[in-house]
Short mmCIF file of C-alpha atoms in Angstrom, two decimals:
data_model
loop_
_atom_site.label_atom_id
_atom_site.label_comp_id
_atom_site.label_asym_id
_atom_site.label_seq_id
_atom_site.Cartn_x
_atom_site.Cartn_y
_atom_site.Cartn_z
CA MET A 1 22.68 8.70 -14.99
CA THR A 2 21.47 11.91 -13.37
CA GLY A 3 18.48 14.17 -13.77
CA GLY A 4 18.58 17.15 -16.10
CA ASP A 5 16.40 20.23 -16.51
CA ARG A 6 13.47 20.18 -18.92
CA THR A 7 13.27 23.23 -21.13
CA GLY A 8 10.07 24.34 -22.82
CA GLU A 9 9.68 26.09 -26.15
CA THR A 10 10.24 29.44 -24.45
CA GLY A 11 13.63 28.29 -23.19
CA GLU A 12 12.55 28.52 -19.54
CA ALA A 13 13.38 25.58 -17.29
CA GLU A 14 10.34 23.53 -16.32
CA GLY A 15 12.11 21.49 -13.66
CA PRO A 16 14.40 18.45 -13.50
CA VAL A 17 13.75 15.12 -15.18
CA ALA A 18 15.24 11.92 -13.77
CA PRO A 19 14.98 8.15 -14.28
CA CYS A 20 12.49 6.60 -11.86
CA VAL A 21 11.65 3.01 -11.01
CA ARG A 22 7.89 2.52 -11.40
CA VAL A 23 6.16 -0.01 -9.11
CA PRO A 24 2.65 -0.48 -7.69
CA ARG A 25 2.03 1.68 -4.65
CA GLU A 26 1.86 -1.33 -2.33
CA ASN A 27 5.44 -2.29 -3.25
CA GLY A 28 6.86 1.18 -2.67
CA GLU A 29 8.56 0.71 0.69
CA GLU A 30 10.07 -2.66 -0.18
CA THR A 31 11.37 -1.26 -3.47
CA ARG A 32 12.78 1.87 -1.82
CA ARG A 33 14.65 -0.29 0.67
CA ASP A 34 16.02 -2.61 -2.01
CA LEU A 35 17.18 0.30 -4.16
CA ALA A 36 18.81 1.97 -1.16
CA GLU A 37 20.66 -1.23 -0.31
CA ALA A 38 21.82 -1.47 -3.93
CA GLY A 39 23.16 2.09 -3.75
CA VAL A 40 21.11 3.39 -6.69
CA LEU A 41 18.45 5.43 -4.86
CA ASP A 42 18.66 9.11 -5.87
CA ASP A 43 17.68 10.84 -2.64
CA ARG A 44 18.01 14.31 -4.13
CA TYR A 45 14.43 13.96 -5.39
CA GLU A 46 11.07 13.14 -3.85
CA ILE A 47 9.41 9.76 -4.30
CA THR A 48 6.03 10.46 -5.92
CA VAL A 49 2.68 8.68 -6.19
CA GLU A 50 0.40 8.93 -9.21
CA ASP A 51 -2.59 6.80 -10.29
CA GLY A 52 -1.69 3.93 -7.97
CA TRP A 53 1.99 3.84 -8.99
CA ILE A 54 5.05 4.91 -7.03
CA TYR A 55 7.98 6.51 -8.83
CA VAL A 56 11.34 6.14 -7.09
CA PRO A 57 14.18 8.30 -8.48
CA VAL A 58 17.35 6.32 -9.21
CA LEU A 59 20.92 7.12 -10.18
CA GLU A 60 21.08 4.35 -12.78
CA HIS A 61 18.86 1.68 -14.32
CA PRO A 62 18.70 -1.26 -11.84
CA GLU A 63 18.22 -4.70 -13.34
CA GLY A 64 14.76 -6.20 -13.04
CA TYR A 65 12.79 -2.95 -12.70
CA GLU A 66 10.75 -0.82 -15.06
CA VAL A 67 12.41 2.60 -15.37
CA VAL A 68 10.78 5.69 -16.86
CA GLU A 69 12.01 9.24 -17.37
CA ARG A 70 9.72 11.74 -15.66
CA PRO A 71 9.68 15.15 -13.97
CA VAL A 72 10.87 15.07 -10.38
CA THR A 73 10.79 17.44 -7.42
CA GLU A 74 13.79 18.22 -5.29
CA ARG A 75 13.43 17.04 -1.69
CA ASP A 76 12.03 19.65 0.66
CA GLY A 77 13.94 18.49 3.69
CA GLN A 78 11.61 15.78 5.01
CA THR A 79 13.34 13.81 7.73
CA THR A 80 13.77 10.07 7.25
CA PRO A 81 14.82 7.58 9.94
CA ALA A 82 18.21 7.27 8.24
CA ASP A 83 18.70 11.03 8.64
CA LEU A 84 18.56 10.56 12.42
CA LEU A 85 20.75 7.46 12.60
CA ALA A 86 24.19 6.33 11.58
CA PHE A 87 22.55 3.56 9.54
CA ASP A 88 19.55 2.99 7.27
CA PRO A 89 17.11 0.75 9.19
CA THR A 90 15.36 -2.06 7.35
CA TYR A 91 11.59 -1.84 7.69
CA GLU A 92 8.27 -2.12 5.93
CA ARG A 93 4.95 -0.41 6.53
CA LEU A 94 1.59 -2.06 7.07
CA GLY A 95 -1.01 0.68 7.34
CA ASP A 96 0.29 2.99 10.07
CA VAL A 97 2.45 0.28 11.65
CA VAL A 98 6.16 0.13 10.85
CA ILE A 99 7.69 -3.36 11.08
CA LEU A 100 11.43 -3.39 11.70
CA ASP A 101 13.75 -6.12 10.47
CA GLU A 102 16.43 -5.53 13.08
CA GLU A 103 17.70 -8.48 15.12
CA ASP A 104 19.83 -6.48 17.56
CA PRO A 105 17.54 -5.17 20.36
CA ASP A 106 19.51 -1.96 20.96
CA ARG A 107 19.70 -1.16 17.26
CA ALA A 108 15.96 -1.87 16.97
CA ARG A 109 15.11 0.50 19.84
CA ARG A 110 17.19 3.28 18.31
CA ALA A 111 15.57 2.67 14.93
CA ALA A 112 12.08 2.78 16.48
CA GLU A 113 12.82 6.12 18.14
CA ALA A 114 14.10 7.50 14.83
CA VAL A 115 11.02 6.28 12.95
CA MET A 116 8.73 8.01 15.45
CA GLU A 117 10.76 11.24 15.24
CA SER A 118 10.92 11.18 11.44
CA ASP A 119 8.30 12.29 8.93
CA VAL A 120 7.19 8.70 8.27
CA PRO A 121 3.41 8.56 8.97
CA VAL A 122 3.31 6.00 11.77
CA ALA A 123 1.36 5.16 14.93
CA THR A 124 3.24 2.05 16.10
CA VAL A 125 6.68 0.55 15.56
CA VAL A 126 7.23 -3.16 16.10
CA ARG A 127 10.06 -5.63 15.64
CA ARG A 128 9.66 -9.17 14.36
CA ALA A 129 10.36 -11.35 17.38
CA SER A 130 9.83 -14.79 15.83
CA GLU A 131 9.39 -16.64 12.59
CA VAL A 132 5.93 -17.52 11.32
CA GLN A 133 4.89 -20.48 13.42
CA GLY A 134 2.05 -22.79 14.37
CA GLU A 135 -1.06 -23.96 12.60
CA LEU A 136 -2.39 -20.40 12.34
CA ARG A 137 0.86 -19.04 10.82
CA LEU A 138 1.24 -16.31 13.44
CA ARG A 139 4.35 -14.35 14.28
CA GLU A 140 5.36 -12.70 17.55
CA PHE A 141 6.03 -8.95 17.47
CA GLU A 142 7.70 -6.75 20.06
CA VAL A 143 6.06 -3.32 20.29
CA LEU A 144 8.84 -0.74 20.50
CA ALA A 145 6.80 2.45 20.19
CA GLY A 146 3.10 3.21 20.17
CA ASP A 147 0.50 0.99 21.78
CA GLY A 148 -1.52 -0.89 19.17
CA THR A 149 -1.00 -3.40 16.38
CA GLU A 150 -4.41 -3.08 14.73
CA THR A 151 -4.26 -1.10 11.51
CA VAL A 152 -5.93 -0.53 8.15
CA HIS A 153 -3.98 -1.66 5.09
CA ARG A 154 -5.00 -0.37 1.65
CA GLU A 155 -4.26 -2.38 -1.47
CA TYR A 156 -5.41 -1.83 -5.06
CA GLY A 157 -8.61 -0.04 -4.11
CA CYS A 158 -9.57 -2.32 -1.20
CA GLU A 159 -8.94 -1.85 2.50
CA TYR A 160 -8.32 -4.40 5.22
CA LEU A 161 -8.62 -3.99 8.96
CA LEU A 162 -6.32 -6.41 10.76
CA ASP A 163 -4.22 -6.95 13.85
CA LEU A 164 -0.82 -8.29 12.91
CA GLN A 165 -0.52 -9.96 16.34
CA GLU A 166 -3.70 -11.95 15.68
CA VAL A 167 -3.59 -12.84 11.98
CA TYR A 168 -1.15 -13.68 9.21
CA PHE A 169 -0.81 -11.00 6.54
CA SER A 170 2.01 -10.08 4.16
CA PRO A 171 1.89 -6.77 2.28
CA ARG A 172 4.74 -8.07 0.13
CA LEU A 173 2.28 -10.31 -1.73
CA ALA A 174 0.15 -7.38 -2.93
CA THR A 175 1.35 -7.57 -6.53
CA GLU A 176 0.76 -11.32 -6.68
CA ARG A 177 -2.74 -11.00 -5.26
CA HIS A 178 -3.53 -8.30 -7.81
CA ARG A 179 -2.21 -10.49 -10.62
CA VAL A 180 -4.69 -13.19 -9.69
CA ALA A 181 -7.58 -10.79 -9.02
CA GLU A 182 -7.23 -9.29 -12.49
CA GLN A 183 -8.08 -12.71 -13.97
CA VAL A 184 -11.42 -12.92 -12.15
CA ARG A 185 -14.64 -12.36 -14.07
CA ALA A 186 -18.11 -11.49 -12.81
CA GLY A 187 -20.25 -14.52 -12.09
CA GLU A 188 -17.47 -17.05 -11.56
CA GLN A 189 -17.31 -19.11 -8.36
CA ALA A 190 -14.09 -18.70 -6.37
CA PHE A 191 -13.05 -20.59 -3.25
CA ASP A 192 -10.16 -19.44 -1.02
CA MET A 193 -9.19 -22.35 1.19
CA PHE A 194 -7.04 -20.24 3.57
CA ALA A 195 -8.70 -16.85 3.28
CA GLY A 196 -7.20 -14.92 6.19
CA VAL A 197 -8.58 -11.37 6.39
CA GLY A 198 -9.71 -11.50 2.76
CA PRO A 199 -6.96 -10.18 0.45
CA PHE A 200 -8.04 -12.61 -2.29
CA VAL A 201 -11.80 -12.96 -1.82
CA VAL A 202 -12.52 -9.26 -1.26
CA PRO A 203 -11.05 -8.10 -4.62
CA PHE A 204 -12.53 -11.18 -6.32
CA ALA A 205 -15.98 -10.23 -5.03
CA ALA A 206 -15.40 -6.60 -5.97
CA ARG A 207 -15.06 -7.85 -9.55
CA GLY A 208 -18.39 -9.66 -9.29
CA ALA A 209 -17.35 -13.20 -8.37
CA ASP A 210 -19.36 -15.39 -6.00
CA CYS A 211 -16.81 -16.24 -3.30
CA VAL A 212 -16.26 -18.57 -0.36
CA GLY A 213 -13.56 -17.86 2.22
CA VAL A 214 -12.52 -20.34 4.91
CA ASP A 215 -9.99 -19.97 7.70
CA LEU A 216 -9.05 -21.87 10.84
CA ASN A 217 -8.14 -18.66 12.69
CA GLU A 218 -11.26 -17.28 14.37
CA ALA A 219 -9.79 -13.77 14.63
CA ALA A 220 -8.99 -13.78 10.91
CA VAL A 221 -12.55 -14.84 10.12
CA GLU A 222 -13.97 -11.95 12.13
CA TYR A 223 -11.68 -9.51 10.31
CA LEU A 224 -12.70 -11.12 7.01
CA ARG A 225 -16.36 -10.46 7.78
CA GLU A 226 -15.56 -6.88 8.73
CA ASN A 227 -13.51 -6.36 5.57
CA CYS A 228 -16.37 -7.63 3.44
CA ARG A 229 -18.54 -4.97 5.07
CA ARG A 230 -15.91 -2.27 4.60
CA ASN A 231 -15.57 -3.04 0.91
CA GLY A 232 -19.26 -3.53 0.16
CA VAL A 233 -19.10 -7.20 -0.85
CA VAL A 234 -20.99 -8.91 1.98
CA ASP A 235 -23.60 -10.32 -0.40
CA LEU A 236 -20.94 -11.97 -2.58
CA VAL A 237 -18.78 -13.66 0.08
CA THR A 238 -19.73 -16.66 2.21
CA VAL A 239 -17.43 -16.94 5.23
CA HIS A 240 -16.69 -20.10 7.22
CA HIS A 241 -14.61 -20.62 10.34
CA GLY A 242 -13.10 -24.08 10.61
CA ASP A 243 -11.05 -26.78 8.91
CA VAL A 244 -11.50 -26.41 5.17
CA ARG A 245 -11.34 -30.19 4.71
CA GLU A 246 -14.44 -30.66 6.83
CA ILE A 247 -16.32 -27.71 5.33
CA ALA A 248 -15.54 -28.74 1.74
CA ARG A 249 -16.97 -32.23 2.17
CA ASP A 250 -20.00 -31.25 4.26
CA PRO A 251 -23.07 -31.95 2.06
CA GLU A 252 -24.95 -29.18 3.86
CA PHE A 253 -22.84 -26.60 2.01
CA GLY A 254 -22.73 -28.32 -1.38
CA TYR A 255 -19.21 -27.29 -2.36
CA GLU A 256 -18.22 -30.54 -4.08
CA GLY A 257 -17.51 -29.70 -7.73
CA TRP A 258 -18.56 -26.08 -7.08
CA ALA A 259 -15.49 -23.97 -7.84
CA ASP A 260 -14.30 -22.31 -11.03
CA ARG A 261 -11.23 -21.02 -9.16
CA VAL A 262 -9.46 -22.27 -6.03
CA VAL A 263 -6.76 -20.38 -4.13
CA MET A 264 -4.31 -22.40 -2.02
CA ASN A 265 -2.00 -19.89 -0.37
CA LEU A 266 -0.50 -22.13 2.32
CA PRO A 267 3.17 -22.59 1.39
CA HIS A 268 5.01 -25.51 3.01
CA SER A 269 1.83 -27.58 3.48
CA ALA A 270 -0.60 -26.86 0.63
CA ASP A 271 0.10 -30.34 -0.76
CA GLU A 272 -1.69 -31.82 2.26
CA PHE A 273 -4.93 -30.19 1.05
CA LEU A 274 -4.79 -31.10 -2.63
CA ASP A 275 -7.38 -33.86 -2.37
CA THR A 276 -9.76 -31.29 -0.90
CA ALA A 277 -8.97 -28.80 -3.66
CA VAL A 278 -9.66 -31.38 -6.37
CA GLY A 279 -12.96 -32.20 -4.68
CA LEU A 280 -13.94 -28.52 -4.86
CA ALA A 281 -13.04 -28.20 -8.54
CA GLY A 282 -15.80 -27.98 -11.10
CA GLU A 283 -15.70 -29.08 -14.73
CA ASP A 284 -13.17 -26.36 -15.59
CA CYS A 285 -11.28 -24.96 -12.61
CA LEU A 286 -8.15 -22.84 -12.25
CA LEU A 287 -6.06 -23.72 -9.20
CA HIS A 288 -3.61 -21.18 -7.74
CA TYR A 289 -1.15 -23.33 -5.80
CA TYR A 290 1.50 -21.60 -3.66
CA ASP A 291 4.60 -23.46 -2.58
CA ILE A 292 8.05 -22.98 -1.10
CA GLN A 293 10.75 -25.15 -2.62
CA SER A 294 14.47 -25.33 -3.33
CA ASP A 295 15.64 -23.11 -6.17
CA GLU A 296 17.06 -26.24 -7.81
CA ASP A 297 13.55 -27.51 -8.58
CA PRO A 298 10.99 -24.94 -7.43
CA TYR A 299 8.01 -26.13 -9.49
CA GLY A 300 8.48 -29.88 -9.88
CA PRO A 301 7.28 -31.07 -6.46
CA GLY A 302 4.07 -29.05 -6.61
CA GLU A 303 3.29 -30.02 -10.18
CA ARG A 304 3.80 -33.71 -9.45
CA ALA A 305 1.61 -33.50 -6.33
CA ILE A 306 -1.20 -31.79 -8.26
CA ARG A 307 -1.12 -34.37 -11.05
CA GLU A 308 -1.23 -37.19 -8.53
CA ALA A 309 -4.18 -35.66 -6.66
CA ALA A 310 -6.10 -34.95 -9.87
CA GLY A 311 -5.67 -38.54 -11.02
CA PRO A 312 -7.31 -39.71 -14.25
CA GLU A 313 -10.48 -37.71 -13.55
CA TYR A 314 -8.98 -34.39 -14.67
CA ASP A 315 -6.75 -33.20 -17.46
CA VAL A 316 -4.01 -31.07 -15.91
CA GLU A 317 -2.46 -28.08 -17.68
CA VAL A 318 0.07 -25.82 -15.99
CA GLU A 319 -0.69 -22.34 -17.33
CA THR A 320 1.78 -20.36 -15.21
CA ARG A 321 4.97 -21.14 -13.33
CA ARG A 322 6.00 -18.02 -11.44
CA THR A 323 8.42 -17.07 -8.70
CA VAL A 324 6.62 -14.78 -6.27
CA ARG A 325 9.67 -13.87 -4.18
CA SER A 326 12.76 -15.25 -2.52
CA HIS A 327 11.89 -16.93 0.77
CA ALA A 328 15.31 -17.82 2.17
CA PRO A 329 18.76 -18.62 0.77
CA HIS A 330 18.19 -21.17 -2.02
CA GLU A 331 14.43 -21.27 -1.33
CA LEU A 332 11.74 -19.70 -3.48
CA ASN A 333 8.09 -18.86 -2.87
CA VAL A 334 6.42 -19.90 -6.13
CA VAL A 335 2.96 -20.21 -7.61
CA LEU A 336 1.53 -22.65 -10.12
CA ASP A 337 -1.63 -21.67 -11.99
CA VAL A 338 -3.03 -25.05 -12.99
CA ARG A 339 -6.18 -25.68 -15.02
CA LEU A 340 -8.16 -28.81 -14.19
CA THR A 341 -10.69 -29.90 -16.81
CA ARG A 342 -12.86 -32.97 -17.23
#
């Protein structure tokens, strides 16, 4: 399918119309890369942004995406990294930092040079140098161009200052975070057990919720406090640095039975904290439980663990079973939205 000219009542051409994949702005780069790899990206036309959505022109309707027909603008000759290379480098953007997914060091260096020479708005280019590791879920990055890894990431009307060398943050989860935030109502009490720099509690508080954010990473906690200030929600977010298990049971804070909503975004080991989550839950509490499991049974282990932790004290209802993204071959990052009532 290709774009055609629109013609008004006067018979004069108003410009081309083409099919475009529509995704939230935060998913734009990941979507562009996926469409390019699938060979359906129509690079004759500009990618456009409107009202928080990105429209990516495509040659045909790719499966799994929303596609709309809309006016498009022919490219004005902006230079992309691929224009300067013999290959299309794999990367994502976090604020003004470009993160390369290139294992070969020489290929990565050439890609970094091309990114800096292109029209991509960028201050620093880094390459992932390790997997996520350790108790704080940090990753090592090799700086290939530029000199700083602190940046400001904007997501659904909120902004987050962070240093990707010091904290864990994934822009690929923006749509999932927004899905949860849209459920939040003013006046509810929300507890994020692994809050990081605040991508859950900040938008929750912006919607009027009374929030608590806890993290073991001291740097993340300082960024969380700063991001509460940046987004004008300081009065609605209580921040703690430390082990959430100790903070949750400390009678000084009074969090036992406090929460209407609990976020557990700690895949691989969230099950180790379920007793704490149940202790936080109030009379009617929605638990957002993130997990990574085999695609043969992605939801069963988490659901069984939650039911066991809740015991006879709570009725357990799974409201949502959702795949967030693919994590690795035959492994899925999933979420269970589970209501606990007593």
